[in-house]
Tab-separated table of C-alpha atoms in Angstrom:
chain	number	residue	atom	x	y	z
A	236	PRO	CA	134.671	114.528	-10.429
A	237	GLY	CA	134.565	118.273	-10.055
A	238	TYR	CA	131.994	120.973	-9.417
A	239	PRO	CA	131.501	123.612	-12.098
A	240	PRO	CA	131.252	127.244	-10.984
A	241	THR	CA	127.673	128.034	-10.114
A	242	TYR	CA	126.117	131.505	-10.129
A	243	TYR	CA	122.932	132.582	-8.389
A	244	PRO	CA	120.294	131.211	-8.945
A	245	ASN	CA	121.957	127.953	-10.040
A	246	ALA	CA	123.255	129.269	-13.375
A	247	SER	CA	126.279	127.589	-14.907
A	248	ASP	CA	127.407	130.744	-16.719
A	249	ALA	CA	128.041	134.217	-15.297
A	250	ALA	CA	126.018	135.666	-18.194
A	251	ASP	CA	122.913	133.976	-16.731
A	252	ALA	CA	123.540	135.078	-13.137
A	253	THR	CA	121.051	137.214	-11.234
A	254	PRO	CA	122.570	140.105	-9.268
A	255	VAL	CA	121.868	140.285	-5.558
A	256	SER	CA	122.008	143.700	-3.862
A	257	VAL	CA	123.079	143.480	-0.250
A	258	ARG	CA	123.827	146.482	1.963
A	259	GLY	CA	125.975	146.367	5.071
A	260	GLY	CA	124.086	144.748	7.948
A	261	ASP	CA	121.361	143.248	5.738
A	262	ASP	CA	120.304	139.619	5.847
A	263	TYR	CA	119.392	138.052	2.530
A	264	PRO	CA	117.989	134.556	3.168
A	265	GLY	CA	117.236	132.022	0.472
A	266	VAL	CA	120.401	132.359	-1.596
A	267	ASP	CA	120.926	128.635	-2.040
A	268	PHE	CA	123.054	126.785	-4.564
A	269	ASN	CA	122.621	123.278	-5.895
A	270	LEU	CA	126.090	122.049	-6.868
A	271	GLN	CA	126.082	119.174	-9.359
A	272	PRO	CA	129.223	117.042	-9.694
A	273	THR	CA	130.573	116.546	-13.197
A	274	ARG	CA	133.632	114.912	-14.696
A	275	ALA	CA	136.652	117.237	-14.539
A	276	VAL	CA	139.494	116.948	-17.046
A	277	THR	CA	142.980	118.300	-17.690
A	278	VAL	CA	143.861	120.809	-20.410
A	279	SER	CA	147.552	120.778	-21.355
A	280	GLY	CA	149.944	121.849	-24.075
A	281	ARG	CA	152.734	124.287	-24.856
A	282	VAL	CA	153.054	128.026	-25.314
A	283	PHE	CA	155.347	129.443	-27.979
A	284	ASN	CA	156.324	133.123	-27.872
A	285	ALA	CA	156.654	134.280	-31.496
A	286	VAL	CA	157.791	137.712	-30.280
A	287	THR	CA	161.011	136.245	-28.865
A	288	GLY	CA	161.137	133.060	-30.950
A	289	GLN	CA	161.389	131.026	-27.717
A	290	PRO	CA	159.108	128.772	-25.650
A	291	GLY	CA	156.563	130.795	-23.679
A	292	ILE	CA	158.064	130.577	-20.201
A	293	ARG	CA	156.615	133.202	-17.793
A	294	THR	CA	153.305	133.344	-19.648
A	295	ASN	CA	150.054	133.651	-17.706
A	296	ILE	CA	147.465	131.196	-19.023
A	297	PHE	CA	143.739	131.618	-18.406
A	298	LEU	CA	140.594	129.745	-19.340
A	299	SER	CA	137.601	132.050	-19.631
A	300	PRO	CA	134.080	130.864	-20.476
A	301	ARG	CA	133.440	131.894	-24.063
A	302	ARG	CA	129.846	133.040	-23.631
A	303	SER	CA	130.641	135.270	-20.664
A	304	LEU	CA	133.524	136.878	-22.529
A	305	GLU	CA	131.418	137.437	-25.635
A	306	GLU	CA	128.771	139.143	-23.513
A	307	GLY	CA	131.290	141.529	-21.953
A	308	MET	CA	132.256	139.723	-18.727
A	309	PHE	CA	135.882	138.738	-18.222
A	310	THR	CA	135.454	135.721	-15.928
A	311	LEU	CA	138.557	133.664	-15.209
A	312	GLN	CA	137.729	130.195	-13.989
A	313	PHE	CA	141.128	128.582	-14.364
A	314	GLN	CA	144.613	130.059	-14.342
A	315	THR	CA	148.223	128.887	-14.403
A	316	TYR	CA	151.689	130.394	-14.824
A	317	VAL	CA	154.134	128.767	-17.238
A	318	GLN	CA	157.408	127.942	-15.488
A	319	ASP	CA	158.531	125.077	-17.695
A	320	PRO	CA	161.549	126.046	-19.871
A	321	GLN	CA	159.863	124.357	-22.848
A	322	GLY	CA	156.629	126.323	-22.363
A	323	ALA	CA	154.534	123.379	-21.134
A	324	PHE	CA	151.370	124.165	-19.182
A	325	LYS	CA	148.674	122.110	-17.482
A	326	ILE	CA	145.320	123.200	-16.079
A	327	GLU	CA	143.566	120.577	-13.965
A	328	ASN	CA	139.969	120.135	-12.790
A	329	VAL	CA	138.414	121.819	-15.825
A	330	VAL	CA	134.716	121.129	-16.255
A	331	PRO	CA	133.173	120.694	-19.739
A	332	GLY	CA	132.254	123.841	-21.630
A	333	SER	CA	133.226	126.363	-24.299
A	334	TYR	CA	136.264	128.434	-23.361
A	335	TYR	CA	138.894	130.813	-24.641
A	336	LEU	CA	142.431	129.799	-23.721
A	337	ILE	CA	144.171	133.141	-23.198
A	338	GLY	CA	147.913	133.645	-22.887
A	339	MET	CA	149.515	136.893	-21.710
A	340	THR	CA	153.189	137.752	-21.393
A	341	GLN	CA	155.494	140.754	-21.284
A	342	VAL	CA	158.526	141.326	-23.487
A	343	GLU	CA	160.678	144.409	-22.891
A	344	GLY	CA	157.872	146.182	-21.038
A	345	LYS	CA	155.195	145.501	-23.677
A	346	GLN	CA	152.281	143.192	-23.033
A	347	TYR	CA	151.296	140.600	-25.635
A	348	THR	CA	148.259	138.372	-25.682
A	349	SER	CA	146.747	135.568	-27.698
A	350	ARG	CA	143.601	133.493	-27.444
A	351	LEU	CA	142.377	130.196	-28.755
A	352	PRO	CA	138.783	128.882	-28.644
A	353	LEU	CA	138.500	125.497	-26.922
A	354	GLU	CA	135.692	122.999	-26.529
A	355	VAL	CA	136.247	120.975	-23.363
A	356	GLY	CA	134.356	117.690	-23.186
A	357	ASP	CA	134.612	114.695	-20.889
A	358	ALA	CA	138.155	113.697	-21.928
A	359	ASP	CA	141.517	115.345	-21.302
A	360	LEU	CA	142.681	117.849	-23.937
A	361	THR	CA	146.389	117.431	-24.640
A	362	GLY	CA	148.870	118.712	-27.202
A	363	ILE	CA	147.406	122.209	-27.440
A	364	THR	CA	149.721	124.840	-28.923
A	365	LEU	CA	149.123	128.489	-28.060
A	366	THR	CA	151.276	131.014	-29.915
A	367	ILE	CA	151.825	134.474	-28.478
A	368	SER	CA	152.335	136.709	-31.484
A	369	PRO	CA	153.214	140.349	-31.908
A	370	GLY	CA	150.021	142.215	-32.651
A	371	ILE	CA	149.461	144.205	-35.810
A	372	ILE	CA	149.812	147.945	-36.284
A	373	LEU	CA	146.414	149.499	-36.927
A	374	THR	CA	146.913	152.540	-39.153
A	375	GLY	CA	144.286	155.118	-39.990
A	376	ARG	CA	143.579	158.751	-40.644
A	377	VAL	CA	141.127	161.258	-39.243
A	378	VAL	CA	139.882	163.498	-42.054
A	379	GLY	CA	137.931	166.728	-42.134
A	380	LEU	CA	139.852	168.521	-39.372
A	381	SER	CA	142.490	171.210	-39.677
A	382	LYS	CA	145.995	170.774	-38.237
A	383	SER	CA	145.079	172.918	-35.239
A	384	GLU	CA	141.905	170.875	-34.594
A	385	VAL	CA	143.748	167.522	-34.436
A	386	ALA	CA	146.251	168.788	-31.838
A	387	GLY	CA	145.689	166.925	-28.573
A	388	ILE	CA	143.108	164.483	-29.973
A	389	ASN	CA	143.624	160.813	-29.091
A	390	VAL	CA	142.291	157.771	-30.905
A	391	LEU	CA	141.106	155.007	-28.568
A	392	LEU	CA	140.732	151.335	-29.375
A	393	ARG	CA	138.553	149.394	-26.919
A	394	PRO	CA	137.577	145.728	-27.076
A	395	ARG	CA	133.960	144.765	-27.628
A	396	GLN	CA	134.775	141.736	-25.478
A	397	HIS	CA	135.948	143.035	-22.119
A	398	GLY	CA	139.475	142.216	-21.071
A	399	ILE	CA	140.822	140.858	-24.360
A	400	PHE	CA	142.999	143.771	-25.473
A	401	PHE	CA	146.403	144.264	-23.909
A	402	GLY	CA	148.146	146.431	-26.513
A	403	THR	CA	148.676	150.167	-26.334
A	404	GLY	CA	145.033	150.968	-27.128
A	405	THR	CA	145.466	154.719	-27.510
A	406	THR	CA	147.555	157.048	-29.614
A	407	SER	CA	147.790	160.719	-30.502
A	408	ILE	CA	146.837	161.902	-33.954
A	409	LYS	CA	149.694	163.361	-35.988
A	410	SER	CA	149.331	166.826	-37.497
A	411	ASP	CA	148.217	165.372	-40.845
A	412	GLY	CA	145.486	163.287	-39.143
A	413	ARG	CA	147.333	159.936	-39.316
A	414	PHE	CA	147.537	157.546	-36.393
A	415	ASP	CA	149.147	154.181	-35.621
A	416	ILE	CA	148.040	151.889	-32.790
A	417	THR	CA	150.624	149.187	-32.132
A	418	ASN	CA	150.425	145.679	-30.710
A	419	VAL	CA	146.761	145.073	-31.576
A	420	SER	CA	145.792	141.444	-30.981
A	421	ASP	CA	143.002	139.681	-32.861
A	422	GLY	CA	139.487	140.550	-31.789
A	423	SER	CA	136.555	142.870	-32.298
A	424	TYR	CA	136.979	146.510	-31.279
A	425	LYS	CA	135.330	149.894	-31.032
A	426	LEU	CA	137.470	152.722	-32.434
């Protein structure tokens, strides 16, 4: 058995939590939690790094509740670091729920990320494969400005879901209005 994370007032998801404002020296009575035991399972598999063509050793693996992430909160409930030369990972004591399995690694100073939606039930999840891939190059053009007007302008790419994007995210516009943003992982963004 395990105890799922619980947020005030007894919410199982951070998106349903109620904020509590407490100033230094204040007492705030009545903040009670009712922890309910549930069956905890193991999530395991392998990471493959498609950037290097090798197993994903030295990859950080996270499980983040899907609903919280989709509502703009990057809540990490489970984390592990891949040390196995074959890229094997194991996360224990995971409670049932909808998650994103997120892998992050660095190759030659660049950060790469990948995510995989997971449904965790009351049985162990094994044999999962997470592939870290090089992101795409997002190419575009700003029109309607003169060459002098585009000088010094940057294009920003920000995730709609907080904490997902780990590419470059920003680039300068070239004199003809073109721009390229490299290493863009899958997801929904604001440009």
